[in-house]
Amino acid sequence: MFVRVRGVLHVCSGYANGHVPNPTYEQVCTGETGHNEVVRVAYDPAQVNLRQLLEIFMATHDPTTPNRQGNDVGTQYRSGIYFTTPEQQTQAQALIDELAREAVYARPIVTEVLPLTNYHPAEEYHQDFFVRNPHQGYCLAVAAPKVAKLRQTFARLAR
């Protein structure tokens, strides 16, 4: 989804914040590695800023359901923002606090904001998954609606 945002230079699917070095998808799926399925985004701040990327993230998934995204259930599906600088942490927490204050969601936001640790890129077949598999069930049921919401809600930022 983020590859469709103006100013995004690179997106890499991966696993983060677990305790097993270099986990495989199969290991992460067990929920026993502590990892979360994540995307790492590199971007040009002259075209899109961190706040805008965070707004897209918060608007295109359910940040109120612990350990679940759609039909996927487990700790590897928790909502998380993993930062590498104090500024990223501050901006992420400020947006979450603002959304909570404005009661944007009916339930409390459970998105964790933690330092990025033990990041490992996912296997090649997970990279650009939506582009490579547009008719796969997950893509039709979960990813396509997120892309549609991105286009509708954030049209000004779309490529």
PDB file of C-alpha atoms in Angstrom:
ATOM      1  CA  MET A   1       0.000   0.000   0.000  1.00  0.00           C
ATOM      2  CA  PHE A   2       2.734   2.498   0.929  1.00  0.00           C
ATOM      3  CA  VAL A   3       4.370   1.981  -2.481  1.00  0.00           C
ATOM      4  CA  ARG A   4       1.402   3.901  -3.881  1.00  0.00           C
ATOM      5  CA  VAL A   5       2.241   7.002  -1.822  1.00  0.00           C
ATOM      6  CA  ARG A   6       4.056   9.888  -3.472  1.00  0.00           C
ATOM      7  CA  GLY A   7       7.521  10.278  -1.964  1.00  0.00           C
ATOM      8  CA  VAL A   8       7.841   6.704  -0.710  1.00  0.00           C
ATOM      9  CA  LEU A   9      11.138   5.410  -2.044  1.00  0.00           C
ATOM     10  CA  HIS A  10      11.166   1.842  -0.784  1.00  0.00           C
ATOM     11  CA  VAL A  11       8.946  -0.516   1.196  1.00  0.00           C
ATOM     12  CA  CYS A  12      10.232  -3.762   2.676  1.00  0.00           C
ATOM     13  CA  SER A  13       8.019  -6.346   4.366  1.00  0.00           C
ATOM     14  CA  GLY A  14       9.645  -7.885   7.383  1.00  0.00           C
ATOM     15  CA  TYR A  15       9.505  -9.021  10.977  1.00  0.00           C
ATOM     16  CA  ALA A  16      10.420  -6.913  14.014  1.00  0.00           C
ATOM     17  CA  ASN A  17      10.634  -6.780  17.781  1.00  0.00           C
ATOM     18  CA  GLY A  18      10.925 -10.480  18.462  1.00  0.00           C
ATOM     19  CA  HIS A  19      13.598 -12.533  20.170  1.00  0.00           C
ATOM     20  CA  VAL A  20      14.615 -15.024  17.436  1.00  0.00           C
ATOM     21  CA  PRO A  21      17.395 -13.905  15.077  1.00  0.00           C
ATOM     22  CA  ASN A  22      16.524 -14.048  11.355  1.00  0.00           C
ATOM     23  CA  PRO A  23      13.093 -15.675  11.721  1.00  0.00           C
ATOM     24  CA  THR A  24      11.255 -17.300   8.854  1.00  0.00           C
ATOM     25  CA  TYR A  25       7.629 -16.638   7.979  1.00  0.00           C
ATOM     26  CA  GLU A  26       6.721 -20.083   9.272  1.00  0.00           C
ATOM     27  CA  GLN A  27       8.374 -19.329  12.633  1.00  0.00           C
ATOM     28  CA  VAL A  28       6.711 -15.921  12.933  1.00  0.00           C
ATOM     29  CA  CYS A  29       3.305 -17.463  12.138  1.00  0.00           C
ATOM     30  CA  THR A  30       3.530 -19.634  15.252  1.00  0.00           C
ATOM     31  CA  GLY A  31       3.462 -16.503  17.409  1.00  0.00           C
ATOM     32  CA  GLU A  32       6.358 -17.918  19.423  1.00  0.00           C
ATOM     33  CA  THR A  33       9.149 -15.662  18.096  1.00  0.00           C
ATOM     34  CA  GLY A  34       7.641 -12.470  19.509  1.00  0.00           C
ATOM     35  CA  HIS A  35       7.961 -10.821  16.103  1.00  0.00           C
ATOM     36  CA  ASN A  36       5.377  -8.645  14.454  1.00  0.00           C
ATOM     37  CA  GLU A  37       4.777  -8.568  10.710  1.00  0.00           C
ATOM     38  CA  VAL A  38       5.807  -5.066   9.645  1.00  0.00           C
ATOM     39  CA  VAL A  39       6.683  -2.868   6.700  1.00  0.00           C
ATOM     40  CA  ARG A  40       9.757  -0.685   6.739  1.00  0.00           C
ATOM     41  CA  VAL A  41       9.252   2.516   4.755  1.00  0.00           C
ATOM     42  CA  ALA A  42      11.945   4.777   3.298  1.00  0.00           C
ATOM     43  CA  TYR A  43      10.656   8.109   2.063  1.00  0.00           C
ATOM     44  CA  ASP A  44      11.618  11.527   0.747  1.00  0.00           C
ATOM     45  CA  PRO A  45      10.551  14.078   3.403  1.00  0.00           C
ATOM     46  CA  ALA A  46      10.393  16.762   0.723  1.00  0.00           C
ATOM     47  CA  GLN A  47       7.416  14.916  -0.812  1.00  0.00           C
ATOM     48  CA  VAL A  48       5.716  13.226   2.131  1.00  0.00           C
ATOM     49  CA  ASN A  49       6.309  13.660   5.839  1.00  0.00           C
ATOM     50  CA  LEU A  50       6.245  11.261   8.760  1.00  0.00           C
ATOM     51  CA  ARG A  51       2.960  12.622  10.086  1.00  0.00           C
ATOM     52  CA  GLN A  52       1.258  11.879   6.757  1.00  0.00           C
ATOM     53  CA  LEU A  53       2.646   8.329   6.684  1.00  0.00           C
ATOM     54  CA  LEU A  54       1.488   7.762  10.254  1.00  0.00           C
ATOM     55  CA  GLU A  55      -1.994   9.077   9.392  1.00  0.00           C
ATOM     56  CA  ILE A  56      -2.187   6.627   6.478  1.00  0.00           C
ATOM     57  CA  PHE A  57      -1.107   3.768   8.733  1.00  0.00           C
ATOM     58  CA  MET A  58      -3.649   4.591  11.429  1.00  0.00           C
ATOM     59  CA  ALA A  59      -6.492   5.069   8.930  1.00  0.00           C
ATOM     60  CA  THR A  60      -5.933   1.915   6.888  1.00  0.00           C
ATOM     61  CA  HIS A  61      -5.919  -0.718   9.623  1.00  0.00           C
ATOM     62  CA  ASP A  62      -7.738  -1.292  12.897  1.00  0.00           C
ATOM     63  CA  PRO A  63      -5.536   0.121  15.670  1.00  0.00           C
ATOM     64  CA  THR A  64      -8.062  -0.874  18.354  1.00  0.00           C
ATOM     65  CA  THR A  65      -7.964  -4.663  18.133  1.00  0.00           C
ATOM     66  CA  PRO A  66      -5.159  -6.331  20.076  1.00  0.00           C
ATOM     67  CA  ASN A  67      -3.291  -9.073  18.225  1.00  0.00           C
ATOM     68  CA  ARG A  68      -5.576  -9.066  15.212  1.00  0.00           C
ATOM     69  CA  GLN A  69      -5.866  -7.603  11.733  1.00  0.00           C
ATOM     70  CA  GLY A  70      -8.918  -8.763   9.825  1.00  0.00           C
ATOM     71  CA  ASN A  71      -9.134 -12.549  10.007  1.00  0.00           C
ATOM     72  CA  ASP A  72      -5.486 -12.847  11.051  1.00  0.00           C
ATOM     73  CA  VAL A  73      -5.125 -13.459  14.783  1.00  0.00           C
ATOM     74  CA  GLY A  74      -1.974 -13.659  16.893  1.00  0.00           C
ATOM     75  CA  THR A  75       0.686 -11.481  18.455  1.00  0.00           C
ATOM     76  CA  GLN A  76       2.405 -11.242  15.060  1.00  0.00           C
ATOM     77  CA  TYR A  77      -0.578  -9.128  13.895  1.00  0.00           C
ATOM     78  CA  ARG A  78      -0.503  -6.547  16.679  1.00  0.00           C
ATOM     79  CA  SER A  79      -0.696  -2.888  15.743  1.00  0.00           C
ATOM     80  CA  GLY A  80       2.723  -1.340  16.196  1.00  0.00           C
ATOM     81  CA  ILE A  81       4.868   1.601  15.240  1.00  0.00           C
ATOM     82  CA  TYR A  82       8.560   0.915  15.703  1.00  0.00           C
ATOM     83  CA  PHE A  83      10.779   3.972  15.743  1.00  0.00           C
ATOM     84  CA  THR A  84      14.469   4.542  15.142  1.00  0.00           C
ATOM     85  CA  THR A  85      14.664   8.152  16.366  1.00  0.00           C
ATOM     86  CA  PRO A  86      13.167  10.072  19.302  1.00  0.00           C
ATOM     87  CA  GLU A  87      11.402  12.370  16.807  1.00  0.00           C
ATOM     88  CA  GLN A  88       9.585   9.385  15.272  1.00  0.00           C
ATOM     89  CA  GLN A  89       8.506   8.253  18.730  1.00  0.00           C
ATOM     90  CA  THR A  90       7.236  11.727  19.621  1.00  0.00           C
ATOM     91  CA  GLN A  91       5.277  12.113  16.391  1.00  0.00           C
ATOM     92  CA  ALA A  92       3.737   8.635  16.607  1.00  0.00           C
ATOM     93  CA  GLN A  93       2.649   9.088  20.208  1.00  0.00           C
ATOM     94  CA  ALA A  94       1.312  12.592  19.501  1.00  0.00           C
ATOM     95  CA  LEU A  95      -0.898  11.284  16.682  1.00  0.00           C
ATOM     96  CA  ILE A  96      -2.209   8.420  18.813  1.00  0.00           C
ATOM     97  CA  ASP A  97      -2.948  10.832  21.675  1.00  0.00           C
ATOM     98  CA  GLU A  98      -4.728  13.199  19.274  1.00  0.00           C
ATOM     99  CA  LEU A  99      -6.869  10.417  17.769  1.00  0.00           C
ATOM    100  CA  ALA A 100      -7.771   9.212  21.262  1.00  0.00           C
ATOM    101  CA  ARG A 101      -8.642  12.735  22.461  1.00  0.00           C
ATOM    102  CA  GLU A 102     -10.860  13.257  19.417  1.00  0.00           C
ATOM    103  CA  ALA A 103     -12.476   9.821  19.935  1.00  0.00           C
ATOM    104  CA  VAL A 104     -11.875   8.907  16.290  1.00  0.00           C
ATOM    105  CA  TYR A 105     -12.313   5.221  17.150  1.00  0.00           C
ATOM    106  CA  ALA A 106     -15.099   3.711  19.249  1.00  0.00           C
ATOM    107  CA  ARG A 107     -12.589   1.606  21.204  1.00  0.00           C
ATOM    108  CA  PRO A 108      -9.212   2.527  22.736  1.00  0.00           C
ATOM    109  CA  ILE A 109      -6.173   2.512  20.448  1.00  0.00           C
ATOM    110  CA  VAL A 110      -3.838  -0.363  21.318  1.00  0.00           C
ATOM    111  CA  THR A 111      -1.026   0.447  18.880  1.00  0.00           C
ATOM    112  CA  GLU A 112       2.310  -0.079  20.578  1.00  0.00           C
ATOM    113  CA  VAL A 113       5.031   2.538  20.033  1.00  0.00           C
ATOM    114  CA  LEU A 114       8.429   0.977  20.712  1.00  0.00           C
ATOM    115  CA  PRO A 115      12.021   1.178  19.526  1.00  0.00           C
ATOM    116  CA  LEU A 116      12.688  -0.981  16.468  1.00  0.00           C
ATOM    117  CA  THR A 117      14.596  -4.099  17.469  1.00  0.00           C
ATOM    118  CA  ASN A 118      15.646  -7.276  15.697  1.00  0.00           C
ATOM    119  CA  TYR A 119      14.271  -6.280  12.290  1.00  0.00           C
ATOM    120  CA  HIS A 120      14.653  -8.869   9.562  1.00  0.00           C
ATOM    121  CA  PRO A 121      13.354  -8.581   5.977  1.00  0.00           C
ATOM    122  CA  ALA A 122      10.696 -11.109   5.010  1.00  0.00           C
ATOM    123  CA  GLU A 123      11.304 -13.676   2.332  1.00  0.00           C
ATOM    124  CA  GLU A 124      11.337 -12.468  -1.275  1.00  0.00           C
ATOM    125  CA  TYR A 125       7.901 -13.936  -2.025  1.00  0.00           C
ATOM    126  CA  HIS A 126       6.421 -11.585   0.614  1.00  0.00           C
ATOM    127  CA  GLN A 127       7.849  -8.455  -1.023  1.00  0.00           C
ATOM    128  CA  ASP A 128       5.320  -6.589  -3.206  1.00  0.00           C
ATOM    129  CA  PHE A 129       2.807  -9.314  -2.319  1.00  0.00           C
ATOM    130  CA  PHE A 130      -0.267  -7.329  -3.382  1.00  0.00           C
ATOM    131  CA  VAL A 131       1.236  -6.396  -6.749  1.00  0.00           C
ATOM    132  CA  ARG A 132       2.304  -9.991  -7.406  1.00  0.00           C
ATOM    133  CA  ASN A 133      -0.915 -11.629  -6.164  1.00  0.00           C
ATOM    134  CA  PRO A 134      -3.844  -9.264  -6.801  1.00  0.00           C
ATOM    135  CA  HIS A 135      -6.376 -12.112  -7.069  1.00  0.00           C
ATOM    136  CA  GLN A 136      -5.240 -14.029  -3.996  1.00  0.00           C
ATOM    137  CA  GLY A 137      -7.899 -14.226  -1.260  1.00  0.00           C
ATOM    138  CA  TYR A 138      -6.045 -12.088   1.300  1.00  0.00           C
ATOM    139  CA  CYS A 139      -5.348  -9.424  -1.313  1.00  0.00           C
ATOM    140  CA  LEU A 140      -8.979  -9.281  -2.425  1.00  0.00           C
ATOM    141  CA  ALA A 141     -10.439  -9.323   1.089  1.00  0.00           C
ATOM    142  CA  VAL A 142      -7.909  -7.262   3.073  1.00  0.00           C
ATOM    143  CA  ALA A 143      -5.321  -5.451   0.970  1.00  0.00           C
ATOM    144  CA  ALA A 144      -7.569  -4.191  -1.840  1.00  0.00           C
ATOM    145  CA  PRO A 145      -9.948  -2.362   0.542  1.00  0.00           C
ATOM    146  CA  LYS A 146      -6.929  -0.720   2.226  1.00  0.00           C
ATOM    147  CA  VAL A 147      -5.615   0.462  -1.128  1.00  0.00           C
ATOM    148  CA  ALA A 148      -9.076   1.766  -2.025  1.00  0.00           C
ATOM    149  CA  LYS A 149      -9.249   3.656   1.276  1.00  0.00           C
ATOM    150  CA  LEU A 150      -5.806   5.090   0.621  1.00  0.00           C
ATOM    151  CA  ARG A 151      -6.896   6.342  -2.794  1.00  0.00           C
ATOM    152  CA  GLN A 152     -10.116   7.824  -1.438  1.00  0.00           C
ATOM    153  CA  THR A 153      -8.924   9.328   1.848  1.00  0.00           C
ATOM    154  CA  PHE A 154      -5.398  10.312   0.859  1.00  0.00           C
ATOM    155  CA  ALA A 155      -5.799  11.077  -2.852  1.00  0.00           C
ATOM    156  CA  ARG A 156      -3.542  14.114  -2.510  1.00  0.00           C
ATOM    157  CA  LEU A 157      -0.668  11.797  -1.527  1.00  0.00           C
ATOM    158  CA  ALA A 158      -1.224   9.042  -4.084  1.00  0.00           C
ATOM    159  CA  ARG A 159       1.068   8.493  -7.033  1.00  0.00           C
TER     160      ARG A 159
END
